[in-house]
Every structure is written in structure tokens, then in C-alpha cells.
Tab-separated table of C-alpha atoms in Angstrom:
chain	number	residue	atom	x	y	z
O	25	MET	CA	77.072	71.536	66.085
O	26	ASN	CA	79.302	71.026	69.151
O	27	LYS	CA	80.285	67.662	68.741
O	28	PRO	CA	82.840	65.977	66.673
O	29	ALA	CA	80.516	63.053	65.899
O	30	GLY	CA	78.675	64.972	64.032
O	31	VAL	CA	81.161	66.576	62.118
O	32	ILE	CA	83.378	63.774	61.459
O	33	GLY	CA	79.773	62.394	60.381
O	34	TRP	CA	78.927	65.235	57.768
O	35	LEU	CA	83.033	65.208	56.320
O	36	ALA	CA	81.873	61.452	55.744
O	37	LEU	CA	78.468	62.248	53.696
O	38	SER	CA	80.249	64.952	52.385
O	39	ALA	CA	82.652	62.504	50.790
O	40	VAL	CA	80.304	60.162	49.274
O	41	LEU	CA	78.219	63.343	48.776
O	42	PRO	CA	79.388	66.014	48.001
O	43	GLY	CA	77.878	70.191	48.819
O	44	ALA	CA	75.983	67.950	52.632
O	45	ALA	CA	78.433	69.719	54.915
O	46	HIS	CA	78.135	72.611	52.673
O	47	LEU	CA	73.786	72.445	53.606
O	48	ARG	CA	73.768	72.067	56.468
O	49	ALA	CA	76.477	74.462	57.381
O	50	GLY	CA	73.649	77.028	55.622
O	51	TRP	CA	76.962	77.437	52.359
O	52	THR	CA	72.985	76.604	50.048
O	53	ARG	CA	74.183	77.689	46.591
O	54	THR	CA	77.813	75.913	47.202
O	55	GLY	CA	76.045	72.637	47.977
O	56	LEU	CA	73.368	72.818	45.741
O	57	ALA	CA	76.334	73.687	42.509
O	58	LEU	CA	78.609	70.750	43.834
O	59	LEU	CA	76.056	68.286	44.726
O	60	GLY	CA	73.973	69.420	41.499
O	61	THR	CA	77.796	68.812	39.587
O	62	TYR	CA	78.314	65.853	41.150
O	63	LEU	CA	74.922	64.520	40.101
O	64	GLY	CA	75.621	65.504	36.126
O	65	ILE	CA	79.075	64.024	36.650
O	66	LEU	CA	76.678	60.176	37.560
O	67	LEU	CA	74.527	60.694	36.095
O	68	THR	CA	77.079	61.037	32.863
O	69	ALA	CA	79.378	58.449	34.047
O	70	PHE	CA	76.250	55.813	33.928
O	71	ALA	CA	75.449	56.380	30.509
O	72	VAL	CA	78.761	56.602	29.256
O	73	ALA	CA	78.772	52.887	30.932
O	74	TRP	CA	75.360	51.372	29.596
O	75	GLN	CA	76.395	52.602	26.018
O	76	ALA	CA	80.411	51.440	26.445
O	77	ASP	CA	80.960	48.370	23.719
O	78	ALA	CA	84.521	47.592	23.214
O	79	GLY	CA	84.457	50.024	20.418
O	80	LEU	CA	84.270	52.753	23.695
O	81	ALA	CA	87.338	50.802	25.418
O	82	GLY	CA	89.268	50.902	22.234
O	83	ARG	CA	88.994	54.234	21.880
O	84	ALA	CA	89.310	55.534	25.528
O	85	LEU	CA	93.042	53.818	25.149
O	86	GLY	CA	93.934	56.573	22.834
O	87	TRP	CA	92.802	58.914	26.423
O	88	LEU	CA	94.994	57.839	28.604
O	89	THR	CA	96.995	61.013	29.147
O	90	ALA	CA	93.603	63.060	29.365
O	91	ILE	CA	92.279	60.025	31.362
O	92	SER	CA	95.566	60.587	33.853
O	93	VAL	CA	95.097	63.956	34.304
O	94	VAL	CA	91.202	64.091	34.360
O	95	ALA	CA	91.891	61.397	37.426
O	96	TRP	CA	94.045	63.535	39.065
O	97	ALA	CA	92.184	66.567	38.819
O	98	ALA	CA	89.505	63.902	40.745
O	99	ALA	CA	91.635	63.622	43.043
O	100	GLY	CA	92.667	67.363	44.131
O	101	CYS	CA	89.230	67.905	43.883
O	102	TRP	CA	88.081	65.944	46.149
O	103	PHE	CA	91.040	65.841	49.019
O	104	LEU	CA	90.205	69.626	48.480
O	105	LEU	CA	86.369	69.091	49.387
O	106	ILE	CA	86.823	66.809	52.422
O	107	VAL	CA	88.931	70.023	54.098
O	108	HIS	CA	86.307	73.385	53.097
O	109	SER	CA	84.122	70.504	54.113
O	110	PHE	CA	86.077	70.492	56.815
O	111	ILE	CA	86.096	74.425	57.505
O	112	VAL	CA	82.378	75.371	56.811
O	113	LEU	CA	81.248	73.252	59.760
O	114	ARG	CA	83.582	75.985	61.932
O	115	PRO	CA	85.441	73.209	64.107
O	116	GLY	CA	86.608	75.811	66.605
O	117	ARG	CA	83.040	75.413	68.435
O	118	LEU	CA	84.147	71.778	69.546
O	119	PRO	CA	86.312	70.988	72.662
O	120	ARG	CA	90.309	71.483	72.590
O	121	ASN	CA	89.865	67.226	72.219
O	122	GLY	CA	87.073	67.087	70.045
O	123	GLN	CA	88.664	69.577	66.907
O	124	ILE	CA	91.575	67.080	67.030
O	125	ALA	CA	89.966	64.424	66.776
O	126	ALA	CA	87.995	65.716	64.187
O	127	GLY	CA	90.214	67.444	61.934
O	128	THR	CA	92.174	63.377	62.111
O	129	ALA	CA	89.480	62.140	60.791
O	130	THR	CA	89.259	65.132	58.355
O	131	GLY	CA	92.911	64.658	57.369
O	132	VAL	CA	92.759	60.872	56.417
O	133	LEU	CA	88.961	60.955	54.886
O	134	ALA	CA	90.908	62.972	52.795
O	135	VAL	CA	93.396	61.371	52.069
O	136	VAL	CA	90.871	58.133	51.514
O	137	THR	CA	88.941	59.628	49.194
O	138	ALA	CA	91.756	60.501	46.331
O	139	LEU	CA	93.442	57.494	46.666
O	140	PRO	CA	91.676	55.600	44.538
O	141	PHE	CA	92.019	58.237	42.238
O	142	VAL	CA	95.652	58.605	42.306
O	143	VAL	CA	95.752	54.761	41.603
O	144	THR	CA	93.698	54.990	38.429
O	145	ALA	CA	95.918	57.874	37.698
O	146	ARG	CA	98.867	56.132	38.254
O	147	TYR	CA	97.618	52.297	36.706
O	148	VAL	CA	97.211	55.124	33.416
O	149	THR	CA	100.325	56.401	33.126
O	150	VAL	CA	101.372	52.657	33.120
O	151	SER	CA	99.686	51.136	30.983
O	152	GLN	CA	100.574	54.221	29.497
O	153	GLN	CA	104.202	53.151	28.793
O	154	THR	CA	103.127	50.127	27.868
O	155	ILE	CA	102.151	50.543	24.833
O	156	GLU	CA	104.593	53.257	24.387
O	157	GLN	CA	106.978	50.638	24.607
O	158	VAL	CA	105.216	48.247	22.812
O	159	PHE	CA	104.065	49.848	19.986
O	160	GLY	CA	105.867	52.887	19.734
O	161	GLY	CA	104.909	56.531	18.945
O	162	ASP	CA	101.460	57.410	18.029
O	163	THR	CA	101.034	56.699	14.393
O	164	GLY	CA	97.226	59.310	14.651
O	165	PRO	CA	94.167	57.342	14.269
O	166	ILE	CA	93.384	54.802	11.165
O	167	ALA	CA	89.873	56.251	10.025
O	168	ASP	CA	88.824	51.991	7.730
O	169	PRO	CA	91.434	50.170	9.779
O	170	TRP	CA	90.165	47.376	7.023
O	171	PRO	CA	89.791	48.585	3.275
O	172	GLY	CA	88.321	45.877	1.315
O	173	ARG	CA	89.467	42.957	3.870
O	174	ASP	CA	86.744	39.840	5.001
O	175	ARG	CA	89.870	38.331	7.183
O	176	VAL	CA	93.114	40.085	8.957
O	177	ASN	CA	96.059	37.412	9.589
O	178	VAL	CA	97.959	37.808	12.955
O	179	LEU	CA	101.244	35.820	12.775
O	180	LEU	CA	101.826	35.000	16.716
O	181	LEU	CA	105.168	33.686	17.714
O	182	GLY	CA	106.850	32.039	20.620
O	183	GLY	CA	110.836	33.156	21.080
O	184	ASP	CA	113.566	31.611	22.886
O	185	SER	CA	115.859	35.283	22.976
O	186	ASP	CA	117.142	35.166	26.332
O	187	GLU	CA	120.888	35.934	27.746
O	188	ASN	CA	122.722	33.050	27.151
O	189	ARG	CA	121.585	32.501	23.649
O	190	ILE	CA	122.292	34.316	19.907
O	191	GLY	CA	119.460	35.902	18.123
O	192	VAL	CA	115.648	34.418	18.512
O	193	ARG	CA	114.288	31.253	17.398
O	194	THR	CA	111.059	30.801	16.812
O	195	ASP	CA	109.643	27.979	18.977
O	196	SER	CA	106.040	27.765	18.439
O	197	VAL	CA	104.349	29.177	14.978
O	198	ASN	CA	101.034	30.433	14.948
O	199	VAL	CA	99.160	32.382	12.124
O	200	ALA	CA	95.165	33.491	14.183
O	201	SER	CA	92.779	34.503	10.768
O	202	VAL	CA	89.225	36.797	12.044
O	203	ASP	CA	86.546	37.016	10.163
O	204	VAL	CA	86.397	41.082	11.068
O	205	ARG	CA	82.405	40.754	10.637
O	206	THR	CA	81.697	38.089	13.460
O	207	GLY	CA	84.508	37.743	14.778
O	208	ASN	CA	85.155	33.307	13.352
O	209	THR	CA	88.709	32.511	13.651
O	210	VAL	CA	90.730	30.257	12.586
O	211	LEU	CA	93.946	29.295	14.068
O	212	PHE	CA	96.403	27.107	12.793
O	213	SER	CA	99.692	25.873	14.476
O	214	LEU	CA	103.141	25.246	12.191
O	215	PRO	CA	105.818	22.353	13.709
O	216	ARG	CA	108.979	24.439	14.994
O	217	ASN	CA	110.810	21.672	13.088
O	218	LEU	CA	109.461	22.624	9.309
O	219	GLU	CA	111.406	20.781	7.082
O	220	ASP	CA	112.827	21.432	3.124
O	221	VAL	CA	110.454	25.195	4.146
O	222	ARG	CA	109.829	26.878	0.987
O	223	PHE	CA	110.303	31.179	-0.442
O	224	PRO	CA	107.963	32.983	-1.993
O	225	PRO	CA	108.938	33.089	-5.829
O	226	GLY	CA	111.589	36.697	-6.586
O	227	SER	CA	111.677	36.928	-2.739
O	228	PRO	CA	115.993	37.297	-1.718
O	229	MET	CA	115.578	33.841	0.249
O	230	GLN	CA	113.746	31.979	-2.246
O	231	THR	CA	117.047	33.319	-4.900
O	232	ARG	CA	119.608	32.085	-2.378
O	233	PHE	CA	117.576	28.717	-1.590
O	234	PRO	CA	116.005	27.908	-4.233
O	235	ASP	CA	114.933	24.472	-3.302
O	236	GLY	CA	114.190	24.683	0.158
O	237	PHE	CA	115.700	25.546	3.475
O	238	GLN	CA	118.627	23.777	3.328
O	239	LEU	CA	122.481	23.871	5.497
O	240	PRO	CA	124.730	21.582	5.999
O	241	VAL	CA	123.672	19.547	9.216
O	242	GLY	CA	126.284	21.153	12.648
O	243	VAL	CA	128.236	20.058	15.185
O	244	GLY	CA	126.601	16.204	16.364
O	245	GLY	CA	123.724	16.604	13.689
O	246	GLY	CA	122.466	20.239	14.577
O	247	ARG	CA	119.554	21.202	12.186
O	248	GLU	CA	119.452	25.157	11.842
O	249	ASP	CA	117.506	25.131	8.695
O	250	LEU	CA	113.728	23.836	9.868
O	251	LEU	CA	111.219	26.741	10.289
O	252	PHE	CA	112.252	27.950	13.851
O	253	SER	CA	115.942	28.849	12.608
O	254	VAL	CA	114.260	31.303	9.761
O	255	TRP	CA	113.210	34.919	11.736
O	256	GLU	CA	117.335	34.264	13.111
O	257	TYR	CA	119.043	33.221	9.383
O	258	ALA	CA	117.929	36.303	7.678
O	259	ASP	CA	118.667	38.720	10.975
O	260	GLN	CA	122.549	37.158	10.913
O	261	HIS	CA	122.308	37.570	7.077
O	262	PRO	CA	121.806	41.198	5.915
O	263	GLU	CA	123.177	40.875	2.081
O	264	LEU	CA	120.669	38.842	1.169
O	265	PHE	CA	118.243	42.159	1.636
O	266	GLY	CA	120.636	44.486	-0.435
O	267	GLY	CA	122.897	45.810	2.865
O	268	ARG	CA	118.986	45.981	5.307
O	269	GLN	CA	118.821	45.063	8.658
O	270	HIS	CA	116.706	43.141	10.852
O	271	MET	CA	115.121	41.000	7.981
O	272	GLY	CA	113.667	38.177	10.145
O	273	ALA	CA	109.934	38.913	10.665
O	274	GLN	CA	109.901	40.286	7.394
O	275	THR	CA	110.771	37.251	5.688
O	276	LEU	CA	109.066	34.691	8.542
O	277	LYS	CA	105.387	36.415	7.927
O	278	GLU	CA	106.116	36.565	4.573
O	279	THR	CA	107.124	32.614	4.890
O	280	VAL	CA	104.001	31.624	6.814
O	281	GLY	CA	102.318	33.616	4.659
O	282	TYR	CA	103.230	32.046	1.543
O	283	THR	CA	103.427	28.537	3.240
O	284	LEU	CA	99.706	28.519	4.124
O	285	GLY	CA	98.551	31.418	1.210
O	286	LEU	CA	97.789	33.048	3.329
O	287	LYS	CA	99.129	37.510	3.430
O	288	ILE	CA	100.153	37.873	7.144
O	289	ASP	CA	98.940	41.314	8.014
O	290	TRP	CA	101.339	41.877	11.069
O	291	TYR	CA	103.858	39.745	13.860
O	292	ALA	CA	103.690	39.608	17.876
O	293	LEU	CA	106.584	38.489	19.217
O	294	VAL	CA	106.579	37.281	23.031
O	295	ASN	CA	109.506	35.743	24.825
O	296	MET	CA	108.350	32.428	25.655
O	297	TRP	CA	111.028	33.201	29.641
O	298	GLY	CA	108.984	36.677	29.292
O	299	PHE	CA	105.888	34.916	30.345
O	300	ALA	CA	108.141	33.282	33.829
O	301	ARG	CA	108.313	36.707	35.294
O	302	ILE	CA	104.271	37.376	34.278
O	303	ILE	CA	103.357	34.180	36.004
O	304	ASP	CA	105.580	35.377	38.897
O	305	ALA	CA	104.231	38.143	39.197
O	306	LEU	CA	100.587	36.492	39.603
O	307	GLY	CA	101.640	34.440	41.877
O	308	GLY	CA	102.215	31.187	39.623
O	309	LEU	CA	100.225	29.333	37.965
O	310	VAL	CA	98.278	26.131	39.273
O	311	VAL	CA	98.180	23.509	35.843
O	312	ASN	CA	96.990	19.965	36.516
O	313	VAL	CA	100.137	17.730	35.178
O	314	ASP	CA	98.947	14.533	33.840
O	315	GLN	CA	102.936	13.111	33.814
O	316	ASP	CA	106.207	13.852	34.991
O	317	VAL	CA	107.924	16.008	32.857
O	318	VAL	CA	111.589	16.158	33.139
O	319	PHE	CA	113.757	18.690	32.715
O	320	GLY	CA	117.412	20.119	32.786
O	321	ARG	CA	120.728	19.109	30.925
O	322	TYR	CA	121.354	16.015	32.910
O	323	ASN	CA	117.223	15.720	33.216
O	324	GLU	CA	118.014	17.086	36.872
O	325	GLY	CA	114.930	18.984	36.926
O	326	LEU	CA	110.733	17.184	37.446
O	327	VAL	CA	107.653	18.340	37.185
O	328	ARG	CA	105.643	16.071	38.993
O	329	ALA	CA	101.854	15.033	38.175
O	330	GLY	CA	98.806	16.342	39.866
O	331	SER	CA	97.423	20.174	40.019
O	332	ARG	CA	100.436	22.094	41.304
O	333	ARG	CA	101.416	25.411	41.508
O	334	LEU	CA	104.173	25.955	38.949
O	335	THR	CA	106.485	29.417	39.720
O	336	GLY	CA	107.697	31.005	36.176
O	337	ALA	CA	110.544	28.788	35.780
O	338	GLN	CA	108.384	25.745	36.155
O	339	ALA	CA	105.306	25.842	34.113
O	340	MET	CA	107.775	27.604	31.007
O	341	TRP	CA	110.308	24.232	31.405
O	342	PHE	CA	106.917	22.226	30.961
O	343	ALA	CA	105.481	24.053	28.645
O	344	ARG	CA	108.929	23.388	26.910
O	345	SER	CA	110.861	20.269	27.609
O	346	ARG	CA	111.535	17.798	24.479
O	347	THR	CA	112.947	14.811	27.277
O	348	PHE	CA	111.596	11.511	26.632
O	349	SER	CA	109.493	13.814	25.188
O	350	ASP	CA	108.896	15.522	21.097
O	351	ASP	CA	107.866	18.321	19.736
O	352	TYR	CA	104.137	17.953	19.575
O	353	THR	CA	103.876	16.834	22.813
O	354	ARG	CA	105.339	19.890	23.422
O	355	MET	CA	102.740	22.118	22.044
O	356	ARG	CA	100.294	20.107	23.828
O	357	ARG	CA	101.677	21.120	26.943
O	358	GLN	CA	101.908	24.890	26.197
O	359	ARG	CA	98.827	24.954	25.218
O	360	CYS	CA	97.794	24.013	28.207
O	361	VAL	CA	99.677	26.753	30.007
O	362	PHE	CA	99.398	29.437	28.270
O	363	ASN	CA	94.999	28.506	28.827
O	364	ALA	CA	95.824	28.219	32.180
O	365	LEU	CA	97.228	31.961	31.987
O	366	LEU	CA	94.353	33.477	30.162
O	367	THR	CA	92.087	31.397	33.016
O	368	GLN	CA	93.888	32.143	36.221
O	369	ALA	CA	94.641	36.137	34.998
O	370	ASP	CA	91.343	36.987	36.001
O	371	PRO	CA	91.185	40.433	37.069
O	372	ALA	CA	90.996	41.060	40.594
O	373	THR	CA	94.378	39.012	40.653
O	374	VAL	CA	95.604	41.763	37.984
O	375	LEU	CA	94.391	44.618	39.648
O	376	THR	CA	95.547	43.976	42.562
O	377	ARG	CA	98.814	43.346	40.594
O	378	PHE	CA	99.334	45.578	38.255
O	379	ASN	CA	101.924	47.082	38.413
O	380	ARG	CA	104.516	43.987	39.257
O	381	ILE	CA	102.913	42.050	36.086
O	382	ALA	CA	103.357	45.527	33.662
O	383	LYS	CA	107.045	45.653	34.725
O	384	ALA	CA	107.006	41.862	33.826
O	385	THR	CA	106.069	42.862	29.797
O	386	GLN	CA	108.640	44.470	29.583
O	387	GLY	CA	110.611	43.284	26.381
O	388	LEU	CA	108.424	40.005	25.919
O	389	ILE	CA	106.602	41.516	23.552
O	390	GLN	CA	107.715	42.127	19.618
O	391	THR	CA	105.142	43.819	17.304
O	392	ASP	CA	104.364	45.527	14.438
O	393	VAL	CA	100.821	46.278	15.302
O	394	PRO	CA	100.526	50.575	14.429
O	395	ARG	CA	99.309	51.791	17.588
O	396	GLY	CA	96.834	54.073	15.332
O	397	MET	CA	95.491	50.111	15.054
O	398	LEU	CA	95.150	49.447	19.241
O	399	GLU	CA	91.219	51.460	19.272
O	400	HIS	CA	90.032	48.541	16.144
O	401	LEU	CA	92.011	45.496	17.592
O	402	VAL	CA	90.611	45.689	20.709
O	403	PRO	CA	86.836	45.005	19.545
O	404	LEU	CA	87.409	43.262	17.352
O	405	ALA	CA	89.552	40.930	19.773
O	406	ALA	CA	85.772	40.868	21.280
O	407	LYS	CA	84.200	39.167	18.684
O	408	VAL	CA	86.261	36.779	19.302
O	409	LYS	CA	85.799	35.882	22.593
O	410	ARG	CA	82.047	35.162	22.066
O	411	ALA	CA	82.855	33.567	18.458
O	412	ARG	CA	83.707	30.063	17.390
O	413	VAL	CA	87.629	29.582	17.091
O	414	THR	CA	88.435	26.628	14.598
O	415	SER	CA	92.547	24.922	15.848
O	416	VAL	CA	93.697	23.491	12.826
O	417	PRO	CA	97.309	21.586	14.027
O	418	PHE	CA	99.836	20.670	10.759
O	419	VAL	CA	101.166	18.057	12.831
O	420	PRO	CA	101.151	14.233	11.756
O	421	PRO	CA	99.399	12.593	10.711
O	422	LEU	CA	98.541	14.956	8.332
O	423	ILE	CA	101.295	16.248	7.057
O	424	GLN	CA	105.004	14.444	7.452
O	425	THR	CA	107.458	17.180	8.943
O	426	GLY	CA	110.497	16.177	6.676
O	427	TYR	CA	108.366	16.178	4.083
O	428	PRO	CA	105.880	17.982	3.328
O	429	ASP	CA	103.262	18.393	2.123
O	430	TRP	CA	103.088	21.777	0.757
O	431	GLU	CA	100.215	21.946	-1.313
O	432	LEU	CA	97.684	20.356	1.858
O	433	ILE	CA	99.147	23.171	3.804
O	434	ARG	CA	97.182	25.403	1.646
O	435	HIS	CA	94.087	23.534	0.589
O	436	THR	CA	93.928	22.408	3.846
O	437	ALA	CA	93.946	26.530	5.649
O	438	ALA	CA	92.154	27.778	2.270
O	439	ARG	CA	89.137	24.542	3.370
O	440	ALA	CA	89.535	25.441	7.379
O	441	LEU	CA	88.590	29.731	6.179
O	442	LYS	CA	85.392	28.874	3.899
O	443	ASN	CA	83.943	26.745	6.702
O	444	SER	CA	85.097	29.883	8.792
O	445	SER	CA	84.033	32.360	7.242
O	446	ALA	CA	80.486	30.646	6.451
O	447	LYS	CA	79.352	29.717	10.321
O	448	ALA	CA	77.400	32.744	11.230
O	449	VAL	CA	78.184	32.886	15.611
O	450	THR	CA	74.917	32.460	16.256
O	451	THR	CA	75.310	32.491	20.278
O	452	THR	CA	76.957	34.512	22.684
O	453	GLU	CA	79.451	32.383	24.499
O	454	PRO	CA	82.818	31.098	23.697
O	455	ILE	CA	82.553	27.961	21.413
O	456	ALA	CA	86.208	26.075	20.827
O	457	HIS	CA	85.923	23.921	18.728
O	458	THR	CA	87.963	21.550	16.642
O	459	ASP	CA	88.492	21.203	12.884
O	460	THR	CA	88.959	17.569	13.321
O	461	ALA	CA	89.790	16.637	9.344
O	462	ALA	CA	93.156	18.505	10.456
O	463	ALA	CA	94.183	16.167	12.421
O	464	PRO	CA	92.880	13.368	14.666
O	465	PRO	CA	91.367	13.965	18.292
O	466	THR	CA	94.302	12.642	19.726
O	467	GLN	CA	96.922	14.880	18.540
O	468	LEU	CA	94.904	17.291	20.048
O	469	LYS	CA	94.616	17.108	23.338
O	470	ASP	CA	95.826	19.923	25.763
O	471	GLY	CA	98.162	16.902	28.154
O	472	CYS	CA	96.947	18.511	31.056
O	473	ASP	CA	92.976	16.964	32.253
O	474	GLY	CA	91.231	19.055	33.676
O	475	MET	CA	92.470	22.567	32.397
């Protein structure tokens, strides 16, 4: 073989079919061993992919360290394979210029073939670091995740913590109740401005507020005794809990659970302003704004009506502004932003901006979900995508936030759960369903046509 093109061609073939160059050079046993090993790995990978399901994806979260090590090893092996393939092809027989050309091509090809494995290892490492930041240390596997349970209930919160604000106020309060067998889900939404909040009997907050959450009106008529303040109040008054600190999350879980007649298993708090970093990392968010939205302390900001690509800050102001508006309109706009985010965060965009997105998630999520539960929650989330989702917003005219009918709230929640459990999944396509008995259709418009 005395032509550079021939050497480069056999090297390129070896990059996709290891052992080809060795067979060409007469290294028969080595070539067959490399080719057989490669085909065995390939067939195994195809078999795993064929049988793969959401359960395997969940279990893979516990193998991140091993996956990273394997990826780095594969990168090194592929690099050495190309270099050794070049050596066995005896490039010394080429003319000098040919040796330079073939050697340069070998270096480029070795790096190019190793690069996907390096990127994979890096992505896996970043993913592991992100998971550890959000879920803490590994608690070990959980053999029976739903002992005697038909449903799991997760409190989903949107908070407004910021450098310029003290504490956490939960501006968005939702509960996702998921049937562990079918994935059928009921999403309950409670208004942030719910008054006279009641606490579980015998709890420290119930002892302090036996007639409901009531505090003196603040300066300027501001209210700090609404649902969105429960977390912050509990955090600021550890004396109610025998000196225990940071009781806000547990207190709000118990309070919302008591309000709906449910046992809340876990919570997840998302910093609403942290979403702005996610949106910026994705390159902005396209939203069809149905009418102008004014924001700012002096009404100096404006998101104009129409199809707009919003920056992270603009999207958050669009979702959070109450200027010339109210809490219920804001709730609809928040659903609009979340839906747009889920729709536009496609796999290609996420992969190309993975590191930026992972960095943006730092400090974004706070939760008490055990890390060991992740392998079970991933397949459950896959069930939810194929199942029926019922939305029950507790807003006027169903309830009046100033004078809530607590029995009606619990009755409505129980009825929605009963209906959800009775409906079997008959399609593989996601089904959006709204319980119109809970609130009229006009209350459920997303506030951004076309999304």
C-alpha cells in the first residue's frame, strides 16, 4: 500500500468497523478479535435499546458514574484503535509528503472518533452533579416505592426568592396527584391569595391560629396572612416548632394536604426567576401574547401582543405581572409560559445547549424527593405523558378566596380523584382533560392563543 489515499481509506473504515485495517495488514487474529468484540457490543446495544423502557431510563440514573467511566474508556480505546491501525498499515513505505498527509488524517480521525464519547462522559458528569445538587446524596435503592399506595401526591410550588427579597413566597401552588398504575393525573391549583387558611388539627400552626391564618394588616394595607405566606411565616417562627429551623416546606405540605384532604408525599419548589436563566439558556421562548402586558414598579415595562420571542426576564414578567390584571389572569399566563417551555425545549436544543442549561438549573429547584426514588419516578412520569390529565383550578366562581368553602374544596378534590381513577387509559396519545364542573371554561383559557 503505497498511496496515502489507501491508508486514509482503511483508517476511515476502521473508525466504523474496528479491525478492518488490521485484516488488510495481515493481522488476522487481532482484526477478527476487534471486529468480533465490536459486533458483540453492537448487538448487545441493539438488544438493550429494543427492550428499553422508561424503567431502564430510571435505573440508569443510578449508573451515571459507571456510564461516565465507560465513556471515557471508550474514547481512549477508539483513539488508540485509530493510531494502531495507522501503525499496522506501515505508513513508512509512503513518500514523505504522503506520510505527512496520512499522519495528519490519522490525528484528526482519532480525535473525531473519540470526541462523541468525551462529550457523552462530560454530559453524564454534569447530569450527575446537577442531580446531587438537587437531590443530595444517594440514599440507596428503594425496593417498594408505593407500599400499599394507589396514588402519589406531589406539591409543585413556584417561589419568588430573589437577592432583593427576604425569604420565600410561594406564588404558584399546585398539587399533582398521580395514579401509580395508570399515570392518570389530577392537577389541583390553589390561589396564592387564599384567605383564612386552616391548619391540621393539633399542628403548631393550628395551635397558634385556631380560627385560621390571620395577622394584622401591614403598612399600606398589605396582607401577609395569605396562602403564599405560610412557608415564610413558618420559617420565621421556629419557636412554634420547638426551635426547629426551616419548617416552612413541611408546614406548607401539611397545610395544602389538609386543605385538599390528601397526604402530600413530596414537594418541589422552583424559583420562578430561576426559570429566566433556563429560558435564556434555551435562546428565548416564543409566546403568542393575546394582549399587551404591562409590568414594572412604574408601569415602564411592556410585552406587546403578538408572536414574540421573549428573553428570560420578559417571559417572567409576562407570567408574573398583575398590573391592570389579577391573580387568576396571572395563573393563566404562567400556564402559558410553562406549556411553551415544555413544547420548545426539544431534545436537539437541549443537547446543543446542555452545559448552559445545566448551569442555569443551579439553585433553581428545591425538593425533598429522595434520590433513590428517581428510578421509580422516571417511568411514572412516562405513564403520565400517555395518560389523562385533569385540571381542577380552585378559582372563582367555584370558590371565593376571601371566604373559602373548605368542605366544597375537599369534596371537589375527592370527586376529581374518584373520576380520574375510574377512567382507564385507552390511547397512547396524551389527553388533556378539564373538569368543567370545577370551573367554567372561561376560567381555564391559557391567556396566550395559539400555544
